[in-house]
Amino acid sequence: MRFLEFQAKRLLEFHGIKTPRSVLYGEKMPDFSPPYVLKAQIPSGGRGKAGGVLFAENDKELKDRADSLLKGSIKGFPVKHVLVEEKLRIEREFFVSFMIDASVKREILIFSSEGGVDIEELAKKEPRKIRRLEIRPFYGFQDYEVREILDVTGKNLLKLSSLILKLYRIFHELDATILEVNPLVLTEDGYFVVADVHLEIEDEALKRHPELGDMVSHYEEFIGTREMTEMEKRAREIDNLDHRGVAGRFIEFDGNLGLLIGGGGASLTVFDAIRKYGGKPANYCEIGGNPSVKKVAELTKLLLSKPGVEKIAVIMNVVSNTRVDLVARGVIKGILESGRDPKDVITVFRIPGAWEDEGFKILKKYGVKYLTREYSLDDAARMAVQGWQS
Ligand code: GDP
Ligand code: MN
């Protein structure tokens, strides 16, 4: 569960971490003085660039800008709450993030003294400015270990390392999957202040934290939900066409590679692996439960109707209750009906399991190569992105 910024900030305050003075717009007028920062409370980052973070010099501007934020939506989310904060006078901005790195199966700390920016951009341009510390299970880490990765000196080093240790305890004890502070601001008068925070807690762990109380039970009211895109709506319609099988979650992205993948953990693994190898998914589309040929064909056509999508990867873990041949037939049918050639469109087809020989026969007929179960999900993801030579 992803907390909204103001909820996460209240939690941090409760644990003794400094955040800017703030009020939710509408609950009361700020009792601190302008200039103000207005921040749309949506469950997504990158609000600054999308017009979700505004400034106001006086109470009139505050009212106008808050009202306009509340009327609109940012990044597809209707804005239900606006957080009003005192505007900090920034000396420096840092990036601090705790998360779980599944590839090393550890909690990690990522730090950069170039905060405030898009960290993924920075990782591309100046990777050396991003420091990383793997945290040992049970031990956690010591002050000195953090200090080694902070390029900060003097009194600030002590303040920063003890703040980071506190953040870690919160991250760890709340069963969070991410606690990211960007920016962590050093103010002109020498305080470290959490200016923005992204906190997510493992859903399964929420019941271990009754202290979160209202934040969890009133969550749905708070966040509002992202409106579905046209494509997502159409996927829902296709799913309702007949009862056989499911077109599960369908989420649209900006990339160019269409994905038909199985549901559950395996598909998340595949999705991450595709990104790891540099692929850009156009969507995330789960299928399962033995969908009909027609359902698969319609989904395939939907994927291919998205401008820029040239290729599709079809990847699932071993299936027992979905017939491989029906999926193969559906994908081929959808591609043909889109006026394209299956062997150009399908980068990989890897579904081992029930009726696989039949499925592989159909694919072969159309010149599509298939991957047997000797290739792992990771292999399939790599080949979907880099081709068969590598
Ligand atoms: P995000 O775009 O969703 O990550 O939203 P942020 O809360 O991080 O705000 C975006 C940017 O606005 C920050 O990186 C800062 O550069 C700027 N900003 C936010 N709060 C303040 C503030 O109190 N003072 C100043 N000077 N800039 C701020
Ligand atoms: Mn931010």
Short mmCIF file of C-alpha atoms and ligand atoms in Angstrom, two decimals:
data_model
loop_
_atom_site.label_atom_id
_atom_site.label_comp_id
_atom_site.label_asym_id
_atom_site.label_seq_id
_atom_site.Cartn_x
_atom_site.Cartn_y
_atom_site.Cartn_z
CA MET A 1 0.00 0.00 0.00
CA ARG A 2 1.33 3.34 -1.03
CA PHE A 3 0.76 6.14 1.43
CA LEU A 4 0.08 9.63 0.36
CA GLU A 5 2.81 12.12 1.10
CA PHE A 6 0.97 13.83 3.95
CA GLN A 7 0.22 10.51 5.63
CA ALA A 8 3.82 9.38 5.35
CA LYS A 9 4.99 12.72 6.69
CA ARG A 10 2.72 12.43 9.72
CA LEU A 11 4.18 9.02 10.40
CA LEU A 12 7.70 10.35 10.16
CA GLU A 13 6.85 13.30 12.43
CA PHE A 14 5.46 10.84 14.95
CA HIS A 15 8.84 9.10 14.94
CA GLY A 16 10.65 12.36 15.55
CA ILE A 17 11.70 13.24 12.03
CA LYS A 18 11.46 16.79 10.86
CA THR A 19 9.10 17.65 7.99
CA PRO A 20 7.99 21.12 6.86
CA ARG A 21 5.14 22.76 8.76
CA SER A 22 1.99 21.89 6.88
CA VAL A 23 -1.80 21.68 6.78
CA LEU A 24 -4.24 19.97 4.48
CA TYR A 25 -5.98 22.65 2.46
CA GLY A 26 -9.59 23.02 3.56
CA GLU A 27 -9.00 21.63 7.03
CA LYS A 28 -7.61 24.91 8.18
CA MET A 29 -5.72 27.93 7.01
CA PRO A 30 -1.99 27.74 7.59
CA ASP A 31 -0.81 29.39 10.79
CA PHE A 32 2.61 29.86 9.27
CA SER A 33 3.41 32.63 6.85
CA PRO A 34 3.88 32.61 3.07
CA PRO A 35 5.49 31.79 0.71
CA TYR A 36 3.71 28.44 0.56
CA VAL A 37 4.20 25.24 -1.39
CA LEU A 38 1.07 23.47 -2.61
CA LYS A 39 1.31 19.80 -3.33
CA ALA A 40 -1.28 17.57 -4.99
CA GLN A 41 -1.73 14.44 -2.87
CA ILE A 42 -1.77 11.63 -5.40
CA PRO A 43 -0.21 8.17 -5.17
CA SER A 44 2.51 8.94 -7.68
CA GLY A 45 5.81 10.77 -7.89
CA GLY A 46 6.99 13.17 -10.58
CA ARG A 47 4.30 15.64 -9.60
CA GLY A 48 6.60 18.63 -9.91
CA LYS A 49 7.07 18.12 -13.64
CA ALA A 50 3.37 17.38 -14.11
CA GLY A 51 2.20 20.61 -12.52
CA GLY A 52 1.27 19.05 -9.18
CA VAL A 53 3.63 21.18 -7.08
CA LEU A 54 2.91 24.92 -7.05
CA PHE A 55 4.05 27.91 -5.04
CA ALA A 56 2.02 30.77 -3.61
CA GLU A 57 3.22 34.16 -2.36
CA ASN A 58 0.10 35.07 -0.38
CA ASP A 59 -3.25 33.78 0.84
CA LYS A 60 -5.11 34.83 -2.30
CA GLU A 61 -2.71 32.88 -4.54
CA LEU A 62 -2.93 30.00 -2.13
CA LYS A 63 -6.70 29.84 -2.51
CA ASP A 64 -6.68 30.21 -6.31
CA ARG A 65 -4.01 27.59 -6.88
CA ALA A 66 -5.38 25.11 -4.37
CA ASP A 67 -8.84 25.39 -5.96
CA SER A 68 -7.44 24.86 -9.42
CA LEU A 69 -5.47 21.79 -8.30
CA LEU A 70 -8.58 20.35 -6.66
CA LYS A 71 -10.59 20.79 -9.84
CA GLY A 72 -8.18 18.86 -12.01
CA SER A 73 -6.20 15.69 -12.09
CA ILE A 74 -2.46 15.08 -12.13
CA LYS A 75 -0.94 12.10 -13.92
CA GLY A 76 -4.41 10.62 -14.32
CA PHE A 77 -5.33 10.89 -10.63
CA PRO A 78 -8.09 13.23 -9.52
CA VAL A 79 -6.66 15.53 -6.84
CA LYS A 80 -8.64 15.03 -3.65
CA HIS A 81 -6.31 16.72 -1.21
CA VAL A 82 -3.75 19.50 -1.38
CA LEU A 83 -0.99 19.73 1.16
CA VAL A 84 0.05 23.29 2.01
CA GLU A 85 3.54 23.69 3.40
CA GLU A 86 5.89 26.40 4.45
CA LYS A 87 8.35 26.92 1.62
CA LEU A 88 11.78 25.78 2.69
CA ARG A 89 14.87 27.80 1.98
CA ILE A 90 17.03 25.20 0.41
CA GLU A 91 20.79 25.04 0.81
CA ARG A 92 21.27 21.52 -0.58
CA GLU A 93 19.09 18.62 -1.66
CA PHE A 94 19.83 14.93 -1.09
CA PHE A 95 18.32 11.65 -2.14
CA VAL A 96 17.87 8.88 0.43
CA SER A 97 16.06 5.67 -0.28
CA PHE A 98 15.60 2.37 1.46
CA MET A 99 14.18 -0.48 -0.53
CA ILE A 100 14.37 -4.19 -1.02
CA ASP A 101 16.60 -5.39 -3.79
CA ALA A 102 15.16 -8.72 -4.84
CA SER A 103 18.24 -9.64 -6.84
CA VAL A 104 20.46 -9.67 -3.75
CA LYS A 105 17.57 -10.44 -1.38
CA ARG A 106 18.54 -7.62 0.94
CA GLU A 107 17.42 -4.27 2.10
CA ILE A 108 19.53 -1.59 0.51
CA LEU A 109 20.22 2.07 1.06
CA ILE A 110 20.68 4.35 -1.92
CA PHE A 111 22.09 7.78 -1.31
CA SER A 112 23.00 10.72 -3.46
CA SER A 113 24.04 14.23 -2.65
CA GLU A 114 22.43 15.30 -5.93
CA GLY A 115 18.86 15.01 -4.69
CA GLY A 116 15.76 16.75 -5.94
CA VAL A 117 16.30 15.46 -9.45
CA ASP A 118 14.98 12.45 -11.26
CA ILE A 119 17.21 9.74 -9.86
CA GLU A 120 16.88 7.51 -12.92
CA GLU A 121 18.23 10.30 -15.11
CA LEU A 122 21.10 10.83 -12.72
CA ALA A 123 21.84 7.09 -12.72
CA LYS A 124 22.25 7.28 -16.49
CA LYS A 125 24.30 10.45 -16.62
CA GLU A 126 26.45 10.25 -13.52
CA PRO A 127 26.15 6.83 -11.95
CA ARG A 128 29.06 7.49 -9.62
CA LYS A 129 27.06 10.11 -7.82
CA ILE A 130 24.76 7.39 -6.55
CA ARG A 131 25.99 5.40 -3.58
CA ARG A 132 24.62 2.09 -2.44
CA LEU A 133 24.86 0.08 0.74
CA GLU A 134 23.60 -3.45 1.15
CA ILE A 135 22.19 -4.03 4.59
CA ARG A 136 22.95 -7.30 6.34
CA PRO A 137 19.96 -9.17 7.67
CA PHE A 138 19.78 -9.18 11.48
CA TYR A 139 22.74 -6.82 11.87
CA GLY A 140 21.38 -3.80 10.10
CA PHE A 141 24.21 -1.33 9.82
CA GLN A 142 26.41 0.90 11.91
CA ASP A 143 26.90 4.65 11.79
CA TYR A 144 30.36 4.38 10.30
CA GLU A 145 29.14 2.27 7.39
CA VAL A 146 26.71 4.97 6.34
CA ARG A 147 29.23 7.72 6.82
CA GLU A 148 31.49 6.04 4.31
CA ILE A 149 28.97 6.52 1.56
CA LEU A 150 27.89 10.07 2.43
CA ASP A 151 29.92 12.76 0.72
CA VAL A 152 29.15 15.27 3.41
CA THR A 153 31.50 16.64 6.05
CA GLY A 154 31.63 17.99 9.61
CA LYS A 155 28.57 18.47 11.75
CA ASN A 156 26.26 17.74 8.84
CA LEU A 157 27.74 14.29 8.48
CA LEU A 158 26.74 13.41 12.05
CA LYS A 159 23.26 14.87 11.67
CA LEU A 160 22.72 13.12 8.38
CA SER A 161 23.98 9.71 9.43
CA SER A 162 21.82 9.66 12.54
CA LEU A 163 18.77 10.74 10.52
CA ILE A 164 19.44 7.98 8.00
CA LEU A 165 19.67 5.43 10.79
CA LYS A 166 16.31 6.61 12.14
CA LEU A 167 14.76 6.36 8.70
CA TYR A 168 16.08 2.85 8.40
CA ARG A 169 14.47 1.78 11.68
CA ILE A 170 11.14 3.12 10.47
CA PHE A 171 11.51 1.44 7.09
CA HIS A 172 12.42 -1.87 8.68
CA GLU A 173 9.93 -1.88 11.52
CA LEU A 174 7.00 -0.87 9.34
CA ASP A 175 7.67 -3.72 6.88
CA ALA A 176 8.04 -1.12 4.18
CA THR A 177 9.02 -2.05 0.66
CA ILE A 178 10.21 1.47 -0.05
CA LEU A 179 10.95 4.57 1.97
CA GLU A 180 12.31 7.20 -0.35
CA VAL A 181 13.05 10.77 0.58
CA ASN A 182 13.63 13.02 -2.42
CA PRO A 183 14.51 15.66 -1.70
CA LEU A 184 15.91 15.52 1.77
CA VAL A 185 16.59 19.20 2.22
CA LEU A 186 19.37 20.90 4.15
CA THR A 187 17.89 24.30 4.89
CA GLU A 188 19.82 27.56 4.91
CA ASP A 189 19.56 27.60 8.68
CA GLY A 190 21.11 24.15 8.99
CA TYR A 191 18.28 21.67 9.47
CA PHE A 192 17.69 18.46 7.59
CA VAL A 193 14.03 18.33 6.57
CA VAL A 194 12.09 15.64 4.72
CA ALA A 195 10.59 17.69 1.89
CA ASP A 196 9.03 14.78 0.01
CA VAL A 197 8.57 11.14 0.90
CA HIS A 198 7.38 8.01 -0.84
CA LEU A 199 6.40 5.21 1.53
CA GLU A 200 4.95 1.82 0.68
CA ILE A 201 4.17 -0.94 3.10
CA GLU A 202 3.76 -4.58 2.22
CA ASP A 203 0.01 -5.23 2.03
CA GLU A 204 0.37 -8.55 3.76
CA ALA A 205 2.05 -6.83 6.68
CA LEU A 206 -0.59 -4.17 7.31
CA LYS A 207 -2.32 -6.29 9.91
CA ARG A 208 0.89 -6.30 11.92
CA HIS A 209 0.55 -2.56 12.26
CA PRO A 210 -2.68 -1.66 14.01
CA GLU A 211 -1.00 1.61 14.97
CA LEU A 212 -1.50 2.77 11.38
CA GLY A 213 -5.24 2.64 12.10
CA ASP A 214 -7.19 5.21 10.13
CA MET A 215 -4.54 5.64 7.50
CA VAL A 216 -5.23 2.13 6.34
CA SER A 217 -8.97 1.91 6.88
CA HIS A 218 -9.72 5.22 5.16
CA TYR A 219 -7.20 4.66 2.45
CA GLU A 220 -9.56 4.26 -0.49
CA GLU A 221 -11.31 7.51 0.36
CA PHE A 222 -8.01 9.31 0.43
CA ILE A 223 -6.31 8.26 -2.72
CA GLY A 224 -8.99 8.37 -5.37
CA THR A 225 -8.10 6.06 -8.19
CA ARG A 226 -6.42 6.63 -11.49
CA GLU A 227 -8.93 6.82 -14.32
CA MET A 228 -8.64 3.89 -16.70
CA THR A 229 -7.16 4.63 -20.13
CA GLU A 230 -9.23 3.81 -23.22
CA MET A 231 -7.11 0.72 -23.80
CA GLU A 232 -7.57 -0.46 -20.25
CA LYS A 233 -11.33 -0.04 -20.60
CA ARG A 234 -11.34 -1.99 -23.84
CA ALA A 235 -9.37 -4.82 -22.17
CA ARG A 236 -12.07 -4.96 -19.52
CA GLU A 237 -14.73 -5.21 -22.24
CA ILE A 238 -12.87 -8.02 -23.96
CA ASP A 239 -12.65 -9.86 -20.69
CA ASN A 240 -16.41 -9.58 -20.32
CA LEU A 241 -17.01 -11.00 -23.81
CA ASP A 242 -17.12 -14.52 -22.50
CA HIS A 243 -16.55 -16.23 -19.23
CA ARG A 244 -13.70 -18.48 -20.26
CA GLY A 245 -10.34 -17.50 -18.90
CA VAL A 246 -9.31 -14.10 -17.69
CA ALA A 247 -7.70 -11.10 -19.14
CA GLY A 248 -6.51 -10.09 -15.72
CA ARG A 249 -4.84 -6.86 -14.91
CA PHE A 250 -4.19 -4.74 -17.97
CA ILE A 251 -2.07 -1.68 -17.43
CA GLU A 252 -0.83 0.60 -20.15
CA PHE A 253 2.71 2.03 -20.35
CA ASP A 254 4.60 4.20 -22.84
CA GLY A 255 6.84 1.49 -24.34
CA ASN A 256 6.79 -0.45 -27.61
CA LEU A 257 6.79 -4.12 -26.60
CA GLY A 258 3.40 -5.75 -26.08
CA LEU A 259 3.26 -8.35 -23.33
CA LEU A 260 0.94 -11.28 -22.87
CA ILE A 261 1.99 -12.86 -19.63
CA GLY A 262 0.59 -15.15 -16.98
CA GLY A 263 -0.74 -13.75 -13.75
CA GLY A 264 0.84 -13.65 -10.35
CA GLY A 265 4.42 -13.45 -9.23
CA ALA A 266 5.88 -14.97 -12.37
CA SER A 267 4.55 -12.18 -14.55
CA LEU A 268 5.97 -9.53 -12.25
CA THR A 269 9.31 -11.29 -12.53
CA VAL A 270 9.01 -11.29 -16.30
CA PHE A 271 8.02 -7.64 -16.36
CA ASP A 272 11.00 -6.66 -14.20
CA ALA A 273 13.36 -8.83 -16.25
CA ILE A 274 12.20 -7.22 -19.50
CA ARG A 275 12.99 -3.83 -18.05
CA LYS A 276 16.29 -5.04 -16.68
CA TYR A 277 17.37 -6.03 -20.20
CA GLY A 278 16.40 -2.61 -21.51
CA GLY A 279 12.99 -3.50 -22.93
CA LYS A 280 10.15 -0.99 -22.84
CA PRO A 281 6.81 -2.63 -22.14
CA ALA A 282 3.79 -1.08 -23.81
CA ASN A 283 1.53 -2.79 -21.34
CA TYR A 284 1.20 -5.37 -18.67
CA CYS A 285 -1.48 -7.88 -19.63
CA GLU A 286 -2.17 -10.98 -17.64
CA ILE A 287 -3.96 -13.94 -19.14
CA GLY A 288 -4.86 -17.20 -17.48
CA GLY A 289 -7.55 -19.68 -16.58
CA ASN A 290 -7.71 -21.08 -20.11
CA PRO A 291 -8.98 -18.12 -22.13
CA SER A 292 -10.79 -18.74 -25.39
CA VAL A 293 -9.04 -18.29 -28.73
CA LYS A 294 -11.23 -15.27 -29.37
CA LYS A 295 -10.35 -13.61 -26.09
CA VAL A 296 -6.63 -13.99 -26.72
CA ALA A 297 -7.04 -12.83 -30.33
CA GLU A 298 -8.93 -9.70 -29.27
CA LEU A 299 -6.33 -8.85 -26.64
CA THR A 300 -3.57 -9.35 -29.19
CA LYS A 301 -5.32 -7.02 -31.60
CA LEU A 302 -5.75 -4.48 -28.83
CA LEU A 303 -2.04 -4.61 -28.05
CA LEU A 304 -1.12 -4.17 -31.70
CA SER A 305 -3.52 -1.27 -32.13
CA LYS A 306 -1.35 0.86 -29.91
CA PRO A 307 0.83 3.16 -32.02
CA GLY A 308 4.48 2.14 -31.93
CA VAL A 309 3.90 -1.45 -30.87
CA GLU A 310 5.68 -3.70 -33.38
CA LYS A 311 6.38 -6.76 -31.31
CA ILE A 312 4.78 -8.98 -28.73
CA ALA A 313 6.30 -11.33 -26.20
CA VAL A 314 4.18 -14.18 -24.90
CA ILE A 315 5.66 -15.57 -21.73
CA MET A 316 4.19 -17.70 -18.98
CA ASN A 317 5.39 -20.07 -16.34
CA VAL A 318 4.46 -23.75 -16.78
CA VAL A 319 0.68 -23.92 -17.25
CA SER A 320 -1.58 -26.73 -16.18
CA ASN A 321 -5.04 -25.22 -16.47
CA THR A 322 -4.47 -23.11 -19.58
CA ARG A 323 -4.05 -24.78 -22.95
CA VAL A 324 -0.93 -23.66 -24.77
CA ASP A 325 -2.44 -24.43 -28.17
CA LEU A 326 -5.44 -22.17 -27.57
CA VAL A 327 -3.21 -19.28 -26.58
CA ALA A 328 -1.00 -19.88 -29.62
CA ARG A 329 -4.04 -19.98 -31.91
CA GLY A 330 -5.42 -16.80 -30.37
CA VAL A 331 -2.19 -14.86 -30.70
CA ILE A 332 -1.70 -15.94 -34.32
CA LYS A 333 -5.31 -15.10 -35.16
CA GLY A 334 -5.04 -11.66 -33.58
CA ILE A 335 -1.84 -10.89 -35.46
CA LEU A 336 -3.25 -12.04 -38.81
CA GLU A 337 -6.42 -10.04 -38.28
CA SER A 338 -4.24 -6.98 -37.60
CA GLY A 339 -2.72 -7.52 -41.04
CA ARG A 340 0.69 -8.47 -39.78
CA ASP A 341 2.98 -11.47 -40.00
CA PRO A 342 3.23 -13.62 -36.86
CA LYS A 343 6.89 -14.41 -37.37
CA ASP A 344 7.77 -10.70 -37.38
CA VAL A 345 5.55 -9.78 -34.50
CA ILE A 346 6.24 -12.49 -31.93
CA THR A 347 9.68 -12.03 -30.38
CA VAL A 348 9.36 -15.01 -28.09
CA PHE A 349 6.65 -17.45 -27.25
CA ARG A 350 7.43 -19.34 -24.10
CA ILE A 351 4.55 -21.20 -22.54
CA PRO A 352 5.33 -24.74 -21.49
CA GLY A 353 2.60 -27.00 -20.18
CA ALA A 354 -0.73 -28.47 -21.17
CA TRP A 355 -1.06 -29.14 -24.91
CA GLU A 356 2.31 -27.64 -25.64
CA ASP A 357 3.10 -29.96 -28.55
CA GLU A 358 -0.08 -28.85 -30.29
CA GLY A 359 0.75 -25.22 -29.57
CA PHE A 360 4.29 -25.52 -30.84
CA LYS A 361 3.01 -27.15 -34.03
CA ILE A 362 0.75 -24.21 -34.76
CA LEU A 363 3.52 -21.72 -34.13
CA LYS A 364 5.89 -23.64 -36.37
CA LYS A 365 3.40 -23.51 -39.20
CA TYR A 366 3.62 -19.72 -39.10
CA GLY A 367 7.40 -19.66 -38.78
CA VAL A 368 7.33 -18.57 -35.15
CA LYS A 369 10.09 -19.97 -32.99
CA TYR A 370 9.12 -21.08 -29.55
CA LEU A 371 11.04 -21.55 -26.38
CA THR A 372 10.70 -24.76 -24.44
CA ARG A 373 10.83 -24.95 -20.68
CA GLU A 374 14.59 -25.39 -20.85
CA TYR A 375 14.68 -21.63 -21.15
CA SER A 376 13.96 -19.84 -17.90
CA LEU A 377 11.58 -16.90 -17.61
CA ASP A 378 14.66 -14.72 -17.37
CA ASP A 379 16.10 -16.19 -20.58
CA ALA A 380 12.79 -15.56 -22.30
CA ALA A 381 12.72 -11.95 -21.14
CA ARG A 382 16.28 -11.42 -22.33
CA MET A 383 15.56 -12.94 -25.73
CA ALA A 384 12.38 -10.92 -26.06
CA VAL A 385 14.49 -7.78 -25.79
CA GLN A 386 17.83 -8.72 -27.32
CA GLY A 387 16.78 -11.31 -29.88
CA TRP A 388 17.78 -14.92 -30.30
CA GLN A 389 21.46 -14.48 -31.10
CA SER A 390 22.50 -13.42 -27.63
P1 GDP B 1 7.64 15.24 -6.84
O1 GDP B 1 7.89 15.96 -8.13
O2 GDP B 1 6.35 14.48 -6.87
O3 GDP B 1 8.79 14.40 -6.43
O4 GDP B 1 7.39 16.37 -5.73
P2 GDP B 1 8.39 17.09 -4.70
O5 GDP B 1 7.67 17.26 -3.44
O6 GDP B 1 9.70 16.39 -4.62
O7 GDP B 1 8.57 18.53 -5.32
C1 GDP B 1 9.22 18.75 -6.55
C2 GDP B 1 10.30 19.81 -6.42
O8 GDP B 1 9.74 21.04 -5.94
C3 GDP B 1 11.38 19.47 -5.38
O9 GDP B 1 12.37 18.61 -5.90
C4 GDP B 1 11.92 20.83 -5.04
O10 GDP B 1 12.93 21.21 -5.95
C5 GDP B 1 10.70 21.74 -5.19
N1 GDP B 1 10.20 22.03 -3.85
C6 GDP B 1 9.34 21.28 -3.11
N2 GDP B 1 9.16 21.83 -1.89
C7 GDP B 1 9.93 22.94 -1.86
C8 GDP B 1 10.20 23.93 -0.86
O11 GDP B 1 9.68 23.90 0.24
N3 GDP B 1 11.05 24.95 -1.21
C9 GDP B 1 11.63 25.01 -2.42
N4 GDP B 1 12.46 26.03 -2.68
N5 GDP B 1 11.44 24.10 -3.36
C10 GDP B 1 10.59 23.08 -3.09
MN MN B 2 10.08 14.26 -4.90
#
